[in-house]
Coordinates of C-alpha atoms in Angstrom, one line a residue:
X138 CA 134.3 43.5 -29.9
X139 CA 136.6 42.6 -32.3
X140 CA 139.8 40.1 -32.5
X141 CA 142.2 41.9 -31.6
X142 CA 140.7 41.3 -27.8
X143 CA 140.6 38.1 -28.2
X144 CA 144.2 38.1 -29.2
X145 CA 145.1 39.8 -26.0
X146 CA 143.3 37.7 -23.8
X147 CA 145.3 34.1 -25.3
X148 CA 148.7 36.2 -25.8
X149 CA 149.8 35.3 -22.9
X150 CA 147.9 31.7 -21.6
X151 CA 150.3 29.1 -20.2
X152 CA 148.6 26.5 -22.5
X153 CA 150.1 24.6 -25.6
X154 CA 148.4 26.1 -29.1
X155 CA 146.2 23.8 -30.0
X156 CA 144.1 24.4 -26.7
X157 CA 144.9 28.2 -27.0
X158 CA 143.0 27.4 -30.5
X159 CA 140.6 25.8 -28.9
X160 CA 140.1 28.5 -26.3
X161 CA 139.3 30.7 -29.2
X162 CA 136.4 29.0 -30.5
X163 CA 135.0 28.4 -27.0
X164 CA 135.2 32.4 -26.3
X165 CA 133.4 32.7 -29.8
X166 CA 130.2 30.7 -28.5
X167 CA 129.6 32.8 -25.7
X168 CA 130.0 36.2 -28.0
X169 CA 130.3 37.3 -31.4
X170 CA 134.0 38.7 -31.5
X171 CA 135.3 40.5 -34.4
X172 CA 144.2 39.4 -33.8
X173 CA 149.2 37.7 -33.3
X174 CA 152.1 36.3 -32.7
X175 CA 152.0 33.3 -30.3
X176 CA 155.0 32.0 -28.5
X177 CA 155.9 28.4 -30.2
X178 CA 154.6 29.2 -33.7
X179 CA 156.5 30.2 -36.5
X180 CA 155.0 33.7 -37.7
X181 CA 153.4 32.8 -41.0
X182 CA 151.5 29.6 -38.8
X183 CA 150.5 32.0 -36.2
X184 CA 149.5 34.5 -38.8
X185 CA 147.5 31.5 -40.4
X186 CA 145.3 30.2 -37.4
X187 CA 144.5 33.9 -36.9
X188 CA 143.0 34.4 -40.7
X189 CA 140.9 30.9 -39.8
X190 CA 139.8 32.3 -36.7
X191 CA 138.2 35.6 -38.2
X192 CA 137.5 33.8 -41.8
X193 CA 139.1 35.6 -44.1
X194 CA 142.4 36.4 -45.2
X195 CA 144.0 40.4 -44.6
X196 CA 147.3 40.6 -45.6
X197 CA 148.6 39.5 -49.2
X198 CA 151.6 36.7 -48.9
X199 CA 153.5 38.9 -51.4
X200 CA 154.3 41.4 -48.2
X201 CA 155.4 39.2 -46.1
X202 CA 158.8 38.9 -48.0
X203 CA 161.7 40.9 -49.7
X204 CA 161.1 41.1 -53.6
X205 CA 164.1 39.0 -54.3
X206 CA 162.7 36.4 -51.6
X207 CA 158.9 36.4 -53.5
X208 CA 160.7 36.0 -56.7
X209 CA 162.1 33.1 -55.4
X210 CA 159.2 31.8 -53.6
X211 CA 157.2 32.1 -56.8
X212 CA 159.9 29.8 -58.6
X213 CA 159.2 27.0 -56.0
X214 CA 157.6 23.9 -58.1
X215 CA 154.0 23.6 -56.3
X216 CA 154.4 19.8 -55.5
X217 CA 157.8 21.2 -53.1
X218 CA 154.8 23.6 -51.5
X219 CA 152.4 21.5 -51.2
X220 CA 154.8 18.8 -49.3
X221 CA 155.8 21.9 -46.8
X222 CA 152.4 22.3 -45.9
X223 CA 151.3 18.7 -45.6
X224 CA 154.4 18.3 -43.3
X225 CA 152.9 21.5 -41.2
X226 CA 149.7 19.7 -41.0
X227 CA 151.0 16.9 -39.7
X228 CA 152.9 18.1 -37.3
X229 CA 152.5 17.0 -33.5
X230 CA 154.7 19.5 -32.0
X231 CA 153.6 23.4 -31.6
X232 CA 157.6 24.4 -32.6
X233 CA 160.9 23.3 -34.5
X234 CA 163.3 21.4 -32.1
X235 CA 167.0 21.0 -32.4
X236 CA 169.4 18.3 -31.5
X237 CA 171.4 20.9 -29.5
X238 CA 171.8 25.4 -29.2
X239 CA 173.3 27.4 -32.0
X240 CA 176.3 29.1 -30.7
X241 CA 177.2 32.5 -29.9
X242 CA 179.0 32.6 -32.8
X243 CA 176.6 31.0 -35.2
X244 CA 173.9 33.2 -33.9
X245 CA 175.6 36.2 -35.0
X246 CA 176.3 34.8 -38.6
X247 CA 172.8 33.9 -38.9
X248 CA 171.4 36.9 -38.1
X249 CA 174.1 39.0 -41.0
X250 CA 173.2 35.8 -43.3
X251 CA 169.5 36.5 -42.9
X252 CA 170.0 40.3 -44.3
X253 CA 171.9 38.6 -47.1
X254 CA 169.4 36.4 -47.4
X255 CA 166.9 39.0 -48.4
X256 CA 169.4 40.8 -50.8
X257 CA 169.4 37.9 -52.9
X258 CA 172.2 35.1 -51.3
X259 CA 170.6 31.8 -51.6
X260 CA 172.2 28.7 -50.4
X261 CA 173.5 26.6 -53.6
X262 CA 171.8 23.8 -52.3
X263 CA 168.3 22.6 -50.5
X264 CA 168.7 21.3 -46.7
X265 CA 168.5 17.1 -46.5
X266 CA 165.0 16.0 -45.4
X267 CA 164.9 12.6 -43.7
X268 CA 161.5 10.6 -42.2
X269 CA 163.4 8.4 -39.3
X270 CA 165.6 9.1 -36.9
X271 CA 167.9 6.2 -38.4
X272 CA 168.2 8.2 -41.1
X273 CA 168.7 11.1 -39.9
X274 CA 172.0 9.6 -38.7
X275 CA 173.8 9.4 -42.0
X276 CA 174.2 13.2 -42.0
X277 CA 175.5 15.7 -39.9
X278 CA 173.1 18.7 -41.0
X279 CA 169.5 17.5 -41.6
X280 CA 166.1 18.3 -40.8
X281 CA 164.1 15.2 -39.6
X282 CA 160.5 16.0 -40.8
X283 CA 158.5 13.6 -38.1
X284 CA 159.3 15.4 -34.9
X285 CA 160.3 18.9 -36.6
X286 CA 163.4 18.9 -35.7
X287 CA 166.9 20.0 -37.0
X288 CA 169.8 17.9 -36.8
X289 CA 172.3 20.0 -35.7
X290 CA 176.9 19.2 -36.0
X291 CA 178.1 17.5 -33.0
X292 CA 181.3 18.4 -33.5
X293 CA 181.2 21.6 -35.4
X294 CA 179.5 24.6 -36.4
X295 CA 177.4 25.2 -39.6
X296 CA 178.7 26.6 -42.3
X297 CA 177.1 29.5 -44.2
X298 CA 175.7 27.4 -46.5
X299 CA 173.8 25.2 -44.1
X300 CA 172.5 28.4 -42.3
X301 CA 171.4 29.3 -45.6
X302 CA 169.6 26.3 -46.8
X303 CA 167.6 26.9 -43.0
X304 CA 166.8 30.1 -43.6
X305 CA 165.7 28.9 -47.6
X306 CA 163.6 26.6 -45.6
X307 CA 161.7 28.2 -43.6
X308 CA 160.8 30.8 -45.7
X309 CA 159.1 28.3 -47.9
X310 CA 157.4 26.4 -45.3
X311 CA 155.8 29.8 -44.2
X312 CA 155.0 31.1 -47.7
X313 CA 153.3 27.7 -48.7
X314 CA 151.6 28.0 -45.4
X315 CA 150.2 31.5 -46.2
X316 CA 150.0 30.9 -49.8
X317 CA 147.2 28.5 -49.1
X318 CA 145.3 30.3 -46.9
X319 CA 145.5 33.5 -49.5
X320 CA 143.6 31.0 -51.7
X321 CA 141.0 29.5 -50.0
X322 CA 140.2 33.3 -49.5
X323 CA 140.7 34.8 -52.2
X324 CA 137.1 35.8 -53.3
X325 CA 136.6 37.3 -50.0
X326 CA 139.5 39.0 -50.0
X327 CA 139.1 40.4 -52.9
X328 CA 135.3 42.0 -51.5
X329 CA 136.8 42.7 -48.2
X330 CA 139.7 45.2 -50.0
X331 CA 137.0 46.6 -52.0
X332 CA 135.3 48.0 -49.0
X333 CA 138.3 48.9 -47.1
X334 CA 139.5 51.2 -50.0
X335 CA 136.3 52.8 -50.1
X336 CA 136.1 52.7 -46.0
X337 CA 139.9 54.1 -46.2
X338 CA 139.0 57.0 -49.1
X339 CA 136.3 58.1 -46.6
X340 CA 138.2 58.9 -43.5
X341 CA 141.1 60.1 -45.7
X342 CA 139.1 63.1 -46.8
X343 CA 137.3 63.6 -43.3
X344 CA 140.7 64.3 -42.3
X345 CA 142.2 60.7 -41.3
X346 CA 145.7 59.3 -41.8
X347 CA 147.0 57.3 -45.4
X348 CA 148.8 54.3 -44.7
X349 CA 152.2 56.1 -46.0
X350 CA 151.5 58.0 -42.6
X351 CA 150.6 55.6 -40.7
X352 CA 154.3 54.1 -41.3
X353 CA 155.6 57.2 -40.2
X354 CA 154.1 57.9 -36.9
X355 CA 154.8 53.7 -36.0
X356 CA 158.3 54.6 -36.9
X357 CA 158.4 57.3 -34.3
X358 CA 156.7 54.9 -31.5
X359 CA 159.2 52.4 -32.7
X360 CA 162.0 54.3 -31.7
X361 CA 160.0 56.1 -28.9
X362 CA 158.7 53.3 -27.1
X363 CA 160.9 50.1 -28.1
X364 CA 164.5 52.3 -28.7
X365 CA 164.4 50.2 -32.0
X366 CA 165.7 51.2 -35.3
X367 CA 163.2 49.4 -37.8
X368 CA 165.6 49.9 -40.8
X369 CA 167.6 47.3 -40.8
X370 CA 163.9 45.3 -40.0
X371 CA 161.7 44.0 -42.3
X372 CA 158.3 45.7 -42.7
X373 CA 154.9 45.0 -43.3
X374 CA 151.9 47.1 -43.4
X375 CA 148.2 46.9 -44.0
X376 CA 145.1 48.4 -43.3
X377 CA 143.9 46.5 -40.9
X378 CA 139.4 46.9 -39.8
X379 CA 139.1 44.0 -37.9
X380 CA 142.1 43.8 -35.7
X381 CA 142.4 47.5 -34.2
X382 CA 142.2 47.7 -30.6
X383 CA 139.2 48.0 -28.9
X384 CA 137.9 51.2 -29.8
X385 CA 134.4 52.0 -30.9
X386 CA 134.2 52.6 -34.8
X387 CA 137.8 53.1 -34.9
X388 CA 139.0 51.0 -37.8
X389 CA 142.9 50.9 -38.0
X390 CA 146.7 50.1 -39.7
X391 CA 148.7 47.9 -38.6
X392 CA 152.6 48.2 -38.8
X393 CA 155.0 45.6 -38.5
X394 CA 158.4 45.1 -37.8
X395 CA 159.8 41.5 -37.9
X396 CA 163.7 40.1 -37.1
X397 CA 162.7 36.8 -38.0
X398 CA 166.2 35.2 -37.1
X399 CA 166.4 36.4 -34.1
X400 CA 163.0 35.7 -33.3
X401 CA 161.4 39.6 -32.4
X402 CA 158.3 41.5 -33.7
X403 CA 157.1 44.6 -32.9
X404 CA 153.1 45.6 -33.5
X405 CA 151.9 48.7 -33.9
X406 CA 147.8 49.4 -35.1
X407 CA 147.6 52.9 -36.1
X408 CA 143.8 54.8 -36.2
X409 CA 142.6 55.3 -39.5
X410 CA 140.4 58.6 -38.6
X411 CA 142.9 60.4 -36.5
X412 CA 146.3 58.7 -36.7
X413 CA 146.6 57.9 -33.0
X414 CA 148.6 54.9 -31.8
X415 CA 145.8 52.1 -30.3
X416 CA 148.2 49.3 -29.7
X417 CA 151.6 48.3 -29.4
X418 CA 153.1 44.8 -28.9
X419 CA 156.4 43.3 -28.2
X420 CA 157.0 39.3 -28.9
X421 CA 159.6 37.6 -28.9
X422 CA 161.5 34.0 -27.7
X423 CA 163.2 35.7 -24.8
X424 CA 159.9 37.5 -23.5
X425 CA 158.3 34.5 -22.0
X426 CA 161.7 33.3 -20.1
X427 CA 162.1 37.1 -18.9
X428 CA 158.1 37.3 -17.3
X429 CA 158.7 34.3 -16.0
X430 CA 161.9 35.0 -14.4
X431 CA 160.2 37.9 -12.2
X432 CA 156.7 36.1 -11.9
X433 CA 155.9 36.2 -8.0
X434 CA 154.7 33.7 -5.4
X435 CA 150.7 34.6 -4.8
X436 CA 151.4 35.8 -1.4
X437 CA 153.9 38.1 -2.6
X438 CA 152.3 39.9 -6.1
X439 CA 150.1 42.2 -3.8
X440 CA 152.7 44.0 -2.1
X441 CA 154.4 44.9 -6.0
X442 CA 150.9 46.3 -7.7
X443 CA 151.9 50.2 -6.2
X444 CA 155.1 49.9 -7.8
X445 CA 153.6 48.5 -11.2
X446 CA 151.3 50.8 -11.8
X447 CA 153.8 53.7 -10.5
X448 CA 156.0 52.1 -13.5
X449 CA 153.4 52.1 -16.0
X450 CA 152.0 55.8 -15.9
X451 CA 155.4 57.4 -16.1
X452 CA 155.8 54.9 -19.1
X453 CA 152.0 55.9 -20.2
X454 CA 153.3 59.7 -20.2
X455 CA 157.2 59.4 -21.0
X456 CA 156.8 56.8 -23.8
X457 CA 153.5 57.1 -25.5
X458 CA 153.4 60.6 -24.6
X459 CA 149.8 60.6 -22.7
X460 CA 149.3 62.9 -20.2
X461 CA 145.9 63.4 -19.1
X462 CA 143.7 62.6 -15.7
X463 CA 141.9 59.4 -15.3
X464 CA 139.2 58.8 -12.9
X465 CA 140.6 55.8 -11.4
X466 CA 143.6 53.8 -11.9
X467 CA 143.1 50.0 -11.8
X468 CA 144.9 46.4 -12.1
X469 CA 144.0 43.4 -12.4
X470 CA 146.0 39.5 -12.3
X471 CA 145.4 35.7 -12.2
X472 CA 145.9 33.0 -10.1
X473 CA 144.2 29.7 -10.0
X474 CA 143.8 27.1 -7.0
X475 CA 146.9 25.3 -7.9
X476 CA 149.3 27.8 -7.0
X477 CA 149.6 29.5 -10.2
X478 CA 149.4 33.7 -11.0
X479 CA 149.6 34.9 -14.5
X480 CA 152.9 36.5 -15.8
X481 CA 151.0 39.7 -16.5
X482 CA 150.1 42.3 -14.7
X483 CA 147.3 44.7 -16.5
X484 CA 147.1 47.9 -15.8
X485 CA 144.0 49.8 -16.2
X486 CA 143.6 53.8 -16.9
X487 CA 140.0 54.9 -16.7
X488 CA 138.8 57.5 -17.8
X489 CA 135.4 59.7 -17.6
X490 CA 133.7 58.6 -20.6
X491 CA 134.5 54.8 -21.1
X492 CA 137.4 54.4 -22.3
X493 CA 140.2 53.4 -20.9
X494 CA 144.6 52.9 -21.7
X495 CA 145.8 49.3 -21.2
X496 CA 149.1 48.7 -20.1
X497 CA 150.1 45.2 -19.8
X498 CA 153.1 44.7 -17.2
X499 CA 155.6 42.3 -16.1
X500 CA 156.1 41.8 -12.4
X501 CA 159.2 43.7 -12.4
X502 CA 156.7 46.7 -14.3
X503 CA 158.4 46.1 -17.7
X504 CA 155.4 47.0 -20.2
X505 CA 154.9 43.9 -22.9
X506 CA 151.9 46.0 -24.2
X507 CA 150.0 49.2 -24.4
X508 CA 146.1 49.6 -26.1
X509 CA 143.4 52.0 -25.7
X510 CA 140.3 50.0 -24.7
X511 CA 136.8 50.3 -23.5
X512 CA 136.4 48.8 -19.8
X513 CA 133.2 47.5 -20.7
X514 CA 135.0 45.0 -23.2
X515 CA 138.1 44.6 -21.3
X516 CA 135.9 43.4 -18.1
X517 CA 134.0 41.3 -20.3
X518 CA 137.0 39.5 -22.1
X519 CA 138.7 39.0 -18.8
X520 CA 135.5 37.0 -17.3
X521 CA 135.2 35.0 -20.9
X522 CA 138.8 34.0 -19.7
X523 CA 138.7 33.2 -16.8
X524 CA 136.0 30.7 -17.2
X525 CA 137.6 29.0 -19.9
X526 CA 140.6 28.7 -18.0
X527 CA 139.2 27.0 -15.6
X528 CA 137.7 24.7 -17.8
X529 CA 141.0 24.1 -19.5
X530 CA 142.6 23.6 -16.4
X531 CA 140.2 21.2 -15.0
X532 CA 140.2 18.7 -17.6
X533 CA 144.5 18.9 -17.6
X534 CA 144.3 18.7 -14.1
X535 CA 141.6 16.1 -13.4
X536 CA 140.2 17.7 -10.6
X537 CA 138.1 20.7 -10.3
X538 CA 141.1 23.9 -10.8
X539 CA 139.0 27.6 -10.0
X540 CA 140.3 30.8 -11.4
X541 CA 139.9 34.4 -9.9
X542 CA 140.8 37.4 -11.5
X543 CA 142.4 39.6 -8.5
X544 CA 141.8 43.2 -8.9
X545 CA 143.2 46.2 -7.3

């Protein structure tokens, strides 16, 4: 089984990261599992635990950024780094926090200043850094390095410049972040691409899909699926072994669109041997406040599951463009003896020989997900789960919290 099912089974926990990390090496001991984006972590951190987790590093820093960006990143003394990772480290807190919300007004200019960012418009100066709240005080645009937080204008809004010496900020703090781990790797990395090329060549000429293609079919699935124009987006793409879907001996890309500022990224993986999509992922701020918004009482989530998975065949066929029988069509939910149900709602195609298409649903049947699985793995992982959730839960708790995955 590899990570990328043990990235779908912590997506979506209603746990803080560091036990979500946690959960990751518990599910480890009970199986060998051979990824990303977390709600509350900045990409490049998320990116980060996820190279740790699997031990060794996939995707070089130098794509995660513009070429005017990495030439600027590069120019960055390495004292200034190594302070923006320390400050990471040390960090209690699993997000930034601000002394009050941008407004309409400066989210808009942020998100053009962003795109001028990665033309080449730098702020003329670097954001004030403060240790104490006292001093924090003196200024009316700061970032206040012990809590993580950005001190924000009472009595105005930021200027260009500020918004630029954020967005300068935070692109160092993740490309010192990734940097490092692209070190501590480095040897392995350099084995592991070794192999893929030669893993890549082979498939190539037994009739698979190059990774120029690979961007080309996500770009129609982009559109297709999401109704997104990844142009004005920035890409990333890699071939990516250890985090396709989980699909027997299917190795796979994986194609990336990020809008950073306003805080979306789309996932595609890509099969290697026959350029079929194996997984597609939405994340974004606004997705956990709009599954939550729809989440159900217990009592009432059976009486939607006929409607969900209604919902997630026509978007199976209309969307991805699947159109075949299935020998059984199942879901399957959480809830826990405290009152809680999960925000998702999978949805299970199963077909004759194994396999099976994933859909995973909000309660109103919006579809957050999509990957072609094996049920053996997917019954597995969601067992793994729920025993580590109930675990988790019983130590927050203090008293003894069970967990039951409800099928139907």
């Amino acid at each position: 089984m590899k990570i990328a099912a043990l990235k779908q089974a912590v997506e979506h926990i209603e746990l803080e990261d560091d036990k979500k990390q946690q959960m990751i090496r518990e599910l480890k001991k009970g199986r060998r599992m051979r990824h990303m984006h977390w709600n509350g972590l900045r990409v490049a951190a998320a990116l980060a635990v996820c190279f740790l987790a699997v031990g060794i590093l996939s995707v070089p820093v130098r794509a995660l950024v513009s070429s005017l960006v990495r030439e600027r990143m590069e120019k960055v003394p390495e004292t200034e780094m190594k302070t923006a990772v320390e400050q990471l480290d040390a960090q209690r807190v699993g997000a930034d926090g601000y002394t009050r919300p941008y407004t309409e007004a400066e989210e808009t200019r942020m998100e053009e200043l962003y795109k001028q960012y990665q033309n080449g418009v730098f702020p003329a100066e670097e954001i004030q850094q403060v240790d104490s709240e006292e001093e924090a005080k003196a200024y009316e645009f700061c970032f206040l390095t012990i809590t993580s937080t950005f001190y924000l204008p009472e009595d105005r809004e930021l200027t260009d410049e500020e918004i630029l010496q954020k967005i300068d900020f935070e692109h160092k703090r993740n490309y010192a972040l990734q940097k490092r781990y692209e070190e501590a790797y480095a040897e392995e990395a350099a084995n592991k691409k070794a192999a893929e090329k030669e893993q890549i060549a082979q498939a190539v000429e037994a009739g698979g899909v190059t990774e120029e293609q690979a961007v080309i079919i996500a770009e129609e699935y982009i559109q297709k699926i999401y109704g997104v124009d990844g142009s004005s987006l920035e890409l990333n793409h890699y071939y990516d072994a250890d985090a396709a879907q989980v699909v027997v001996g299917q190795p796979a890309y994986c194609v990336d669109w990020s809008d950073m500022v306003n805080s979306k990224y789309y996932y595609f993986w890509v099969g290697v041997e026959d350029g079929s999509l194996l997984g597609a992922s939405y994340s974004g701020d606004q997705v956990r406040e709009q599954l939550e918004a729809v989440r159900p009482a217990i009592e009432e989530a059976p009486a939607r599951i006929q409607k969900i998975k209604e919902q997630a065949e026509c978007f199976l066929t209309d969307r991805i463009g699947i159109q075949e029988s299935y020998d059984e069509v199942r879901s399957c939910y959480r809830t826990n003896s405290e009152g809680d149900i999960s925000t998702l709602v999978d949805v299970i195609f199963v077909k004759a020989d194994g396999r099976a298409y994933l859909l995973e649903c909000g309660w109103d049947g919006t579809v957050n997900g999509y990957s072609v699985v094996t049920v053996e793995d997917y019954e597995y992982l969601r067992e793994e789960t729920r025993k580590v959730l109930a675990k988790r839960y019983t130590e927050e708790y203090g008293r003894e919290v069970t967990v039951e995955n409800v099928w139907n």
